[in-house]
CSV table of C-alpha atoms and ligand atoms in Angstrom, one decimal:
chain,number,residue,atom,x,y,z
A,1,UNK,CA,-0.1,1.5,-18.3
A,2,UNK,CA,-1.1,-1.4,-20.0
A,3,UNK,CA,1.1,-4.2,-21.2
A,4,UNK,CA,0.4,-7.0,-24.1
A,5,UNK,CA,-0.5,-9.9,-22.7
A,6,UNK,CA,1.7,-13.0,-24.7
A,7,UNK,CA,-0.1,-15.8,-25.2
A,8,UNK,CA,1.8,-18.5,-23.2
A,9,UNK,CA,-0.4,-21.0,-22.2
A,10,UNK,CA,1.2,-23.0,-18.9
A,11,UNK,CA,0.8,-26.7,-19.1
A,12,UNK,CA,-2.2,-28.2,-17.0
A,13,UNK,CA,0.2,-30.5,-15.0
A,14,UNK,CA,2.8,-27.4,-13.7
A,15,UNK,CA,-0.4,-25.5,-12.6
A,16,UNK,CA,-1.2,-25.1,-8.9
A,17,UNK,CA,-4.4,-26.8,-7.7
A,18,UNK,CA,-5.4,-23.1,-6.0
A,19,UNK,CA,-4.4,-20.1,-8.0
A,20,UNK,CA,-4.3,-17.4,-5.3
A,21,UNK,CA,-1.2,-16.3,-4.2
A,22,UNK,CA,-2.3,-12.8,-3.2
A,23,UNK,CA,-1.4,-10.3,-0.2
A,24,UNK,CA,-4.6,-9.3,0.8
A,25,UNK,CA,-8.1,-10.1,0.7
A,26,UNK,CA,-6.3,-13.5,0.5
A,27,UNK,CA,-7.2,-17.0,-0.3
A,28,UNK,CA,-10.2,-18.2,2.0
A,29,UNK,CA,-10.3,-22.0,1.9
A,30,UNK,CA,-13.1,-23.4,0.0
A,31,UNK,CA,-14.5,-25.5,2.8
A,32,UNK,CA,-15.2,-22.2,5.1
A,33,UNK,CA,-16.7,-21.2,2.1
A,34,UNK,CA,-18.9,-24.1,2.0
A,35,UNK,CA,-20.1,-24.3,5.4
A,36,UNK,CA,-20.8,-20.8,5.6
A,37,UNK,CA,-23.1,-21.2,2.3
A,38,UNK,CA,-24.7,-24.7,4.5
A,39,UNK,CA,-24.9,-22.6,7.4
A,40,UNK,CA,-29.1,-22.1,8.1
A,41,UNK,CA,-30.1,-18.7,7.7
A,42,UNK,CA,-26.8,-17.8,9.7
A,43,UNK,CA,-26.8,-14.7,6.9
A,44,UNK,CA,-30.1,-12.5,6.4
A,45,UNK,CA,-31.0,-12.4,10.0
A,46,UNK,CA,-30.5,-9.5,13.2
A,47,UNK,CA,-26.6,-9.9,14.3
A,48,UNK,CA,-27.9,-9.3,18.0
A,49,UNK,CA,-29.5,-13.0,17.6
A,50,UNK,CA,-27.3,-15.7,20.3
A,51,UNK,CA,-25.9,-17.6,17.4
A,52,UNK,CA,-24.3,-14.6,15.9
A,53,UNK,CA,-23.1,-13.7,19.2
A,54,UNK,CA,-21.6,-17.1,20.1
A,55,UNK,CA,-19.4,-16.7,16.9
A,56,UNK,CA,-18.0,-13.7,18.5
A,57,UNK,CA,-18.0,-15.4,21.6
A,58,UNK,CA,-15.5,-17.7,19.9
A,59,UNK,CA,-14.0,-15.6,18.0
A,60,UNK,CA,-12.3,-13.7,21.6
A,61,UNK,CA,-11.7,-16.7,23.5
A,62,UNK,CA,-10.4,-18.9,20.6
A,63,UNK,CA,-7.7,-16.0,19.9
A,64,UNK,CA,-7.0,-16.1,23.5
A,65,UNK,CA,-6.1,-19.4,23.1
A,66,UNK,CA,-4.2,-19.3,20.2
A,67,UNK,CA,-2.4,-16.7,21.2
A,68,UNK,CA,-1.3,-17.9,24.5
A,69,UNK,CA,-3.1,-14.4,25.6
A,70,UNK,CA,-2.5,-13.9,29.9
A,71,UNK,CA,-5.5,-13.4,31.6
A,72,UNK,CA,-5.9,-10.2,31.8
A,73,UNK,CA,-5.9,-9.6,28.1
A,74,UNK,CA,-8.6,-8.7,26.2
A,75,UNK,CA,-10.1,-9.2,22.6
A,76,UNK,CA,-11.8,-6.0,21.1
A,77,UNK,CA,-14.0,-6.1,17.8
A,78,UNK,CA,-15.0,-3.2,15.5
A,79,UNK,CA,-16.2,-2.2,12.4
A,80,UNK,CA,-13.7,-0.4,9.5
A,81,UNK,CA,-10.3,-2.2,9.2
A,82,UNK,CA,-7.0,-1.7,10.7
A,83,UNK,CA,-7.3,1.4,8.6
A,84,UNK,CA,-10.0,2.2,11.2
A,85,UNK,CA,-8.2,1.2,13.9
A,86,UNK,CA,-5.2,3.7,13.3
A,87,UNK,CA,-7.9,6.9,13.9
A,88,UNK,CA,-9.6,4.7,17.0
A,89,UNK,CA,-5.8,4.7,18.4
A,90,UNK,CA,-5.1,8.3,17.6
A,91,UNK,CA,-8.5,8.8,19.3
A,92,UNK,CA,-8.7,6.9,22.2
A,93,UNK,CA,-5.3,4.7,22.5
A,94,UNK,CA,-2.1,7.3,22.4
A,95,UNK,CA,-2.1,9.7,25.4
A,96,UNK,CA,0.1,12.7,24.2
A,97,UNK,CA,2.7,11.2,21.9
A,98,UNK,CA,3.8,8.5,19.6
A,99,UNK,CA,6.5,6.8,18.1
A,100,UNK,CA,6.1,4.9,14.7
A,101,UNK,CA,8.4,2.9,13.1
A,102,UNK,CA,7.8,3.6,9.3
A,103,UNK,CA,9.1,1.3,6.2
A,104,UNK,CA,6.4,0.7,4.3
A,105,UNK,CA,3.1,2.3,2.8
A,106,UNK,CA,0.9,1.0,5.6
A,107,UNK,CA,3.4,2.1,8.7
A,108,UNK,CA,3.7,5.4,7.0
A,109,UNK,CA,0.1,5.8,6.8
A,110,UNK,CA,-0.7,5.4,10.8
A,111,UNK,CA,2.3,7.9,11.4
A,112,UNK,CA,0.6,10.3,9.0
A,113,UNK,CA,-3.2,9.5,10.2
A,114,UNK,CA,-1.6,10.5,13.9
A,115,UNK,CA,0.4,13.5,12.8
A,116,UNK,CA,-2.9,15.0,11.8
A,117,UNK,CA,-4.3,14.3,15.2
A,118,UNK,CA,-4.9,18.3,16.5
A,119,UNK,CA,-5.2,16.3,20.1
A,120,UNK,CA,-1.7,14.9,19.9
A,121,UNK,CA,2.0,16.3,20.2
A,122,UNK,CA,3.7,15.7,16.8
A,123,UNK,CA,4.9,11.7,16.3
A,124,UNK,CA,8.2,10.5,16.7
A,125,UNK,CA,8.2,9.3,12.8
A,126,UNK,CA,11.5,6.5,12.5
A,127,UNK,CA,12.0,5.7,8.7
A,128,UNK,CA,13.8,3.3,7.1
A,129,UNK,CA,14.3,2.3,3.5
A,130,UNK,CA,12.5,0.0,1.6
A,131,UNK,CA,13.0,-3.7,2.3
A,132,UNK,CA,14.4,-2.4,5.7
A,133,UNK,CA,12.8,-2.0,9.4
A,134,UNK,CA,13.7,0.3,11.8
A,135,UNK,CA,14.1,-0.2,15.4
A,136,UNK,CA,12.1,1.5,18.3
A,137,UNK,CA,14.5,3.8,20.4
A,138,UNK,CA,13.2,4.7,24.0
A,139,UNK,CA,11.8,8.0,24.2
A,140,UNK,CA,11.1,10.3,27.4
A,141,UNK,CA,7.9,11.6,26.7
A,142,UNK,CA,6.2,8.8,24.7
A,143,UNK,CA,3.5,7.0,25.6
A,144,UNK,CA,2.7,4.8,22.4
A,145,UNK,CA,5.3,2.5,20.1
A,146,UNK,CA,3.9,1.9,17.0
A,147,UNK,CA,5.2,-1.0,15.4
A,148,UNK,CA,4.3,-3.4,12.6
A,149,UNK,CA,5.3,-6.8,12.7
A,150,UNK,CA,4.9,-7.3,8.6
A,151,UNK,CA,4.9,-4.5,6.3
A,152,UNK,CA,2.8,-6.3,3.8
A,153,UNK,CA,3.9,-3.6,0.9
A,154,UNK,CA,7.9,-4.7,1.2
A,155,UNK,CA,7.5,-7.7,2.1
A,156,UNK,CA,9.8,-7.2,5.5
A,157,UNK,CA,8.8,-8.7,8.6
A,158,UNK,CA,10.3,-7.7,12.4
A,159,UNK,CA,10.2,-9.3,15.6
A,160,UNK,CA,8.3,-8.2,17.7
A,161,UNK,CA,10.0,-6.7,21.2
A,162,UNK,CA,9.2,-4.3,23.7
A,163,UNK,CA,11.9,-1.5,23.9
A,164,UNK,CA,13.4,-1.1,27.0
A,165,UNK,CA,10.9,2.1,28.3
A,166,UNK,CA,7.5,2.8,29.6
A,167,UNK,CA,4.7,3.0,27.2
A,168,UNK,CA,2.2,1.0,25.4
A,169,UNK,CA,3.9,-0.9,22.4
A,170,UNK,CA,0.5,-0.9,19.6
A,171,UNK,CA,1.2,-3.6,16.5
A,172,UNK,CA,-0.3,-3.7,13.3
A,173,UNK,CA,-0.4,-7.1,12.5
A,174,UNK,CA,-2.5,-6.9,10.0
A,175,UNK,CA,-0.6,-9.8,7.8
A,176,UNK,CA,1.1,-11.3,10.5
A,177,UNK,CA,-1.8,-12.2,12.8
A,178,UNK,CA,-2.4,-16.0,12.2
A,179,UNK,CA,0.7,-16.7,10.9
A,180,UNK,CA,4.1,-15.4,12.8
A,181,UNK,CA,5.3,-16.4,15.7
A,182,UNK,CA,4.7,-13.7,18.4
A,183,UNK,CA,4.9,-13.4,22.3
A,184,UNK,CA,1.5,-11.2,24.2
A,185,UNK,CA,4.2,-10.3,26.5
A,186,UNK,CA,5.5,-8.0,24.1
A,187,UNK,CA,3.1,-6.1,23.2
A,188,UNK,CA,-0.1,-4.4,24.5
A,189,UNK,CA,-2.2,-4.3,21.5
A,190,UNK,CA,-1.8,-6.7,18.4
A,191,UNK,CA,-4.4,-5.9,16.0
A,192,UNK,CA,-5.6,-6.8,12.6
A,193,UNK,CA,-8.1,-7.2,10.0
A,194,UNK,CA,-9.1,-10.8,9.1
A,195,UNK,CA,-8.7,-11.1,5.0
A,196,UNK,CA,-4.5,-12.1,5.4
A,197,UNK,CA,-3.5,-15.1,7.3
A,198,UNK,CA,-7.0,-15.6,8.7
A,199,UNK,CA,-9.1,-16.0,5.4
A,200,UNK,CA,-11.5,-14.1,6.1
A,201,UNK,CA,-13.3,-10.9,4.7
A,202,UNK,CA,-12.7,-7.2,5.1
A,203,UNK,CA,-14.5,-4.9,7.0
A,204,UNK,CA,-13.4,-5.4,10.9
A,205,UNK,CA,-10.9,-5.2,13.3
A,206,UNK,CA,-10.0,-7.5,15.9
A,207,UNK,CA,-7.4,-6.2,18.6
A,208,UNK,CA,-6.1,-8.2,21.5
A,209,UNK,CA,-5.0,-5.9,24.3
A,210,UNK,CA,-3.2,-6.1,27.5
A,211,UNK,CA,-4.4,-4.7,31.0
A,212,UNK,CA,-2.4,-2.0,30.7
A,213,UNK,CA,-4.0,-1.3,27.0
A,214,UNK,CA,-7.6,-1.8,28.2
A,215,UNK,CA,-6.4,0.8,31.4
A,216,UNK,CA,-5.5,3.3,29.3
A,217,UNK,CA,-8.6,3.1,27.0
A,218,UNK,CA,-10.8,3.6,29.7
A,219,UNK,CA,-8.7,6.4,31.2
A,220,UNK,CA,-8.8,8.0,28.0
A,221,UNK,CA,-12.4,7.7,27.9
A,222,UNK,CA,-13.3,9.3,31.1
A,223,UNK,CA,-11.4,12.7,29.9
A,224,UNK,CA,-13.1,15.4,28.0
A,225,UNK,CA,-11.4,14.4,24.9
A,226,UNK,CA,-14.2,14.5,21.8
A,227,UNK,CA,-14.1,10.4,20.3
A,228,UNK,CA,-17.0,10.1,17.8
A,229,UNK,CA,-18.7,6.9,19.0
A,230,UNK,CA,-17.8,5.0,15.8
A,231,UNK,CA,-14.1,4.9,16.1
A,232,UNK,CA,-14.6,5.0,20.2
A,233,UNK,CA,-12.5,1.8,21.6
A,234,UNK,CA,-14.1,2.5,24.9
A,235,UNK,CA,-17.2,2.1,22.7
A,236,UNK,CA,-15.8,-1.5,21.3
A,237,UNK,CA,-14.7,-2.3,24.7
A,238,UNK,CA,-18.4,-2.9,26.1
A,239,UNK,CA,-19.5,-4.4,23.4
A,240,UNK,CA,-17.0,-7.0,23.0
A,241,UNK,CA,-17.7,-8.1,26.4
A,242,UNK,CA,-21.4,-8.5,25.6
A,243,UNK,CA,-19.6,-10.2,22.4
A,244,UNK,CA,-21.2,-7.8,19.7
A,245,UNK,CA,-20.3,-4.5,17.4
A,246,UNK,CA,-21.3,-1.3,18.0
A,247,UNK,CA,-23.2,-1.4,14.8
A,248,UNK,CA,-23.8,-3.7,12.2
A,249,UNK,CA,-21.0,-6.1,11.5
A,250,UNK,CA,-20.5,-8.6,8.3
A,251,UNK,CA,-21.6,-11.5,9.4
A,252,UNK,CA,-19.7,-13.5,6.9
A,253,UNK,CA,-16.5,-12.1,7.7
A,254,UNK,CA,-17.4,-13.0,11.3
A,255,UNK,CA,-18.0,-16.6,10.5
A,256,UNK,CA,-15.2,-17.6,8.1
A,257,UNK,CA,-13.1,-15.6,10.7
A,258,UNK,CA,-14.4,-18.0,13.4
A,259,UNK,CA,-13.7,-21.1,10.9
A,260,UNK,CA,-10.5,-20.1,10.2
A,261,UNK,CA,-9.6,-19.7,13.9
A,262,UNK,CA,-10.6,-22.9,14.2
A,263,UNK,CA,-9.3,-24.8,11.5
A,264,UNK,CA,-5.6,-23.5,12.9
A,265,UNK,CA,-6.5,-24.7,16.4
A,266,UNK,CA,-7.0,-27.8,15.0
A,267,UNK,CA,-4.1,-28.1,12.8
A,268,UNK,CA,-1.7,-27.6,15.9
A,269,UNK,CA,-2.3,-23.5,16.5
A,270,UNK,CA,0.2,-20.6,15.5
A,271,UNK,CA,3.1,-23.0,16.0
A,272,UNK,CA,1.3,-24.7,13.2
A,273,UNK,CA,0.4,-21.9,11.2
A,274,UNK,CA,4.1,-20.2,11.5
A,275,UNK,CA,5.5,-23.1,10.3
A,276,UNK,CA,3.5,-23.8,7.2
A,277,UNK,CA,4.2,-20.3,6.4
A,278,UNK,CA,7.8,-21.1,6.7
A,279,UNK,CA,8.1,-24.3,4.5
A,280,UNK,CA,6.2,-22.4,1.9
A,281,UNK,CA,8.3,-19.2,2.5
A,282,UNK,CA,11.6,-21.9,2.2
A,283,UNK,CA,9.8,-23.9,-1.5
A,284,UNK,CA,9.8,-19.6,-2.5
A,285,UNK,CA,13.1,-17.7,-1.8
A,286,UNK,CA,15.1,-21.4,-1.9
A,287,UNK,CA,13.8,-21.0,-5.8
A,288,UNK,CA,14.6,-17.6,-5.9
A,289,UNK,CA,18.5,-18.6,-4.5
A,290,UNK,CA,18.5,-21.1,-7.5
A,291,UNK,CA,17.2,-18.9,-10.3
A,292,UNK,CA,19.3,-16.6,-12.4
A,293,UNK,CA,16.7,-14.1,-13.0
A,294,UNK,CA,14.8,-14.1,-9.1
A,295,UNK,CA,16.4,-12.5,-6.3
A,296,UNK,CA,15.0,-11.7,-2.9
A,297,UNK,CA,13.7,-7.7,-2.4
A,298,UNK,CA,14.3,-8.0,0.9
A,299,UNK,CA,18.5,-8.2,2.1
A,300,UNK,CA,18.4,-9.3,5.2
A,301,UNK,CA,17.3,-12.9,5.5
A,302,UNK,CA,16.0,-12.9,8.7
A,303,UNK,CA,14.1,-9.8,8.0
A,304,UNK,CA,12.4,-11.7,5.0
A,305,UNK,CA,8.3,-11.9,5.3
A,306,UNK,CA,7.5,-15.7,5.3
A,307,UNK,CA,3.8,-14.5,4.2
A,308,UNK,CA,4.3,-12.1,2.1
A,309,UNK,CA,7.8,-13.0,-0.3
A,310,UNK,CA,8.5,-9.8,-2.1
A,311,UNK,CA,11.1,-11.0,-5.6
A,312,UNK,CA,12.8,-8.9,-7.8
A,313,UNK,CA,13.6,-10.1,-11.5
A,314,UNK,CA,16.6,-9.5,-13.4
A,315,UNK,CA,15.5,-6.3,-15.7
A,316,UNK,CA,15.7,-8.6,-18.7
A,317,UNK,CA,12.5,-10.1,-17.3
A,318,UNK,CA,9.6,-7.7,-17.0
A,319,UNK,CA,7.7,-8.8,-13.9
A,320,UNK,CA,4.7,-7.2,-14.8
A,321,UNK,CA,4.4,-9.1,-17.8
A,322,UNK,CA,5.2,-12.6,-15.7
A,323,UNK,CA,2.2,-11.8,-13.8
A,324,UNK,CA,0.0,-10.7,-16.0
A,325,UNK,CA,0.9,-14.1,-18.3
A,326,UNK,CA,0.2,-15.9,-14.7
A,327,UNK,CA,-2.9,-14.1,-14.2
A,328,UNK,CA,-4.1,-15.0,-18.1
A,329,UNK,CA,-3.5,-19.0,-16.5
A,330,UNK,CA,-5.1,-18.6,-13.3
A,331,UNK,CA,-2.5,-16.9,-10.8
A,332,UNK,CA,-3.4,-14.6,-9.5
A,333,UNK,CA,-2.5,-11.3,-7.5
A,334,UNK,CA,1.4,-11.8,-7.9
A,335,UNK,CA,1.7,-8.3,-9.1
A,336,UNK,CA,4.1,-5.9,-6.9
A,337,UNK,CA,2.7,-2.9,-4.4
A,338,UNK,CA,2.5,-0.6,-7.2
A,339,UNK,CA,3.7,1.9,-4.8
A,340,UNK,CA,7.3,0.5,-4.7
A,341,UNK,CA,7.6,0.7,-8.2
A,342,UNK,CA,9.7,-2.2,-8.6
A,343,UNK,CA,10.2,-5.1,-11.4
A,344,UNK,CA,8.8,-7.4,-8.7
A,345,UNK,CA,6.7,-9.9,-7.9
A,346,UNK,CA,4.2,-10.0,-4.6
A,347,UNK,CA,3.5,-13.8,-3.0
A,348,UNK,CA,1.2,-14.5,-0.5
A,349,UNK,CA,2.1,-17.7,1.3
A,350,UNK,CA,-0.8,-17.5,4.1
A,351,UNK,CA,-1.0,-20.7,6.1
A,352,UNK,CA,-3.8,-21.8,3.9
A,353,UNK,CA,-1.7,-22.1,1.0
A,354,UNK,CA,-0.7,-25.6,0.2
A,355,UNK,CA,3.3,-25.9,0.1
A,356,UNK,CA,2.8,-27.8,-3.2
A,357,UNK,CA,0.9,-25.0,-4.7
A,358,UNK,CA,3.9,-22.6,-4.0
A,359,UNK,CA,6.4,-25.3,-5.7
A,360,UNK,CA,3.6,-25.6,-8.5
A,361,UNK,CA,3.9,-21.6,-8.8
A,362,UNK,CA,7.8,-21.7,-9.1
A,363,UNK,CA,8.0,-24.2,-12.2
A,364,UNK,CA,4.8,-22.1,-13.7
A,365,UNK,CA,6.9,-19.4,-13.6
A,366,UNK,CA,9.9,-20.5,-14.9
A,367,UNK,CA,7.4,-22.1,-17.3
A,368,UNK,CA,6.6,-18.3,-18.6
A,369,UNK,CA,10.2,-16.6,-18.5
A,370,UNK,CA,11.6,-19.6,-20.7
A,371,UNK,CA,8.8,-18.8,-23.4
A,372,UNK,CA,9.0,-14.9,-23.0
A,373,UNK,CA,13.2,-15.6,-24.1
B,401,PLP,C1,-3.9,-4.8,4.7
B,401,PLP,C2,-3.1,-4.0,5.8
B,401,PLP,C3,-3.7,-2.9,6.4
B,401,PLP,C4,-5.0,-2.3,5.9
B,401,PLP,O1,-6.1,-3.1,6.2
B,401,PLP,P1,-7.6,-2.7,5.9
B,401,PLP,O2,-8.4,-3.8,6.4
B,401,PLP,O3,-7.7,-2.4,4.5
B,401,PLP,O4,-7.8,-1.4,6.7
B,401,PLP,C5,-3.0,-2.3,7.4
B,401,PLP,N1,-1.8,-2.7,7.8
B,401,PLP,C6,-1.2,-3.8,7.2
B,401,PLP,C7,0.1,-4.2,7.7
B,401,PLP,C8,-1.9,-4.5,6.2
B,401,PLP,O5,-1.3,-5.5,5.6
């Protein structure tokens, strides 16, 4: 489909200083930028050098840190995503069964990567509706919850709790890593890629995982079970501890991972982090309340994402012309998860988005619907 742009052209002065506002690869701040470009030759050389590994190094013990890990938990690295992760988990993380919690395009797609898993018994799959979240019920026979603590397509966040049953409880937090609030004691595994809330580049996972996690991974491993080594997390287990990939990751994404990592620590850590996230997601849906053409997706307050804000517009505003008018100024990536098919707008309010930018965004926008009349 494409749509006429109109020419509105948004007044220098309403503009947001930083235009990104999108869910993923997400703004990365411009000084990790910076000192990855002033780093010498930290790019262009063998990722098995020390100073590559002593980013790495970081990387586990500074999420440790700002995740309040216990000491027996452990931070894992691979190559390939979450997206990666979810076969690694079918492979070498769920013994027999699992139970997913499905509402939204990415919770849907680990239920379906696992129901094609000839190895497994067939999921428990628990759906809810759009701009809802199920809840995990306890389950004789299943050894895996899968849960996601923000489904970055609706825009709906949950917290984060064990159910009351044995079993490892596995969370994608791929958008929530770095910028909710979230208790290790929880879960077993919490992992992510780094291009949300931590600033970063595609292209890796990063899981932190309990005792128990890291127990069954290696009990996995000693069966018969085929794992190609690739998606192997016994395979990403060693070389994590020797604080490497199995092969060749992006040193880039590595390093503004690292920055980013730090840059929170040093701002206060998750408590930080969760609470920028919140004052932005407050300057967003507190506009929305006022607006008469803006209404939150999502109807449960507490179950609104405070990093990703999904907004509906009256149908008498076209959303996809909003955005693509914000776009034409500079804003960009407010356009809804096509999948959802709404007359909505998408906003990423990461940690490293400035609270003034999200006001700025606001008045630009009622900047545009005035003028599109
Ligand atoms: C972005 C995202 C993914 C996919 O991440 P990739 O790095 O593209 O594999 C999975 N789950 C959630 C919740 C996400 O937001």
């Amino acid at each position: 489909m494409t749509i006429s742009v109109p020419d509105i052209r948004i007044p220098a002065d309403l503009l947001p200083a930083d235009g990104r506002f999108g869910s993923g690869p997400a703004k990365v701040r411009e000084e990790a930028v910076a000192d990855l470009a002033a780093a010498p030759s930290f790019l262009g050389t063998s990722h098995r050098r020390p100073a590559v590994k002593a980013v790495v190094r970081n990387i586990r013990e500074g999420l440790a840190d700002l995740f309040g890990l216990p000491a027996d938990y452990e931070v894992l690295l691979g190559n390939g995503g979450a997206t990666a992760f979810w076969d690694a988990a079918a492979l070498g993380l769920i013994e027999r069964k699992s139970q997913h919690l499905s509402f939204g395009v990415f919770s849907a797609k680990f239920a379906a990567a696992v129901a094609g898993a000839p190895h497994l018994e067939a999921p428990e799959i628990i759906v809810s509706e759009y701009g809802t979240h199920p809840l995990p019920i306890p389950s004789a026979g299943v050894d895996t919850y899968a849960l996601t603590h923000n489904e970055t397509t609706t825009g709906v966040r949950m917290e984060i709790r064990r159910p009351d049953a044995p079993g490892l409880v596995v969370v994608d937090a791929t958008s929530a890593a770095g910028a909710l609030r979230v208790d290790p004691a929880e879960f077993d595994v919490y992992y992510f890629s780094p291009q949300k809330a931590f600033g970063s580049d595609g292209g890796l996972w990063v899981a932190a995982c309990s005792g128990a996690a890291v127990d069954r991974i290696e009990r996995i491993g000693a069966t018969d079970r085929y794992v190609p080594a690739f998606l192997s997390l016994e395979v990403a287990l060693e070389n994590s501890r020797q604080f490497q990939t199995y092969n060749t990751p992006a040193l880039a994404t590595l390093f503004l991972l690292d920055h980013q990592i730090e840059w929170i620590r040093s701002m206060g850590g998750l408590e930080w982090a969760a609470s920028r996230a919140d004052r932005n997601a407050a300057a967003l849906y507190e506009w929305a309340g006022r607006s008469d053409f803006a209404f939150p997706f999502v109807g449960e307050p507490g179950d609104r994402s405070p990093v990703t804000a999904t907004i509906d517009f009256d149908p008498g505003v076209p959303a996809p012309v909003v955005a693509s008018v914000l776009r034409a100024n500079g804003i960009v990536d407010t356009e809804s998860y096509r999948k959802l098919g709404r007359n909505q707008l998408r906003i990423g309010l990461w940690p490293a988005i400035e609270t003034a930018d999200v006001e700025a965004l606001t008045r630009s926008i009622d900047f545009v619907v005035e003028r599109l009349g």
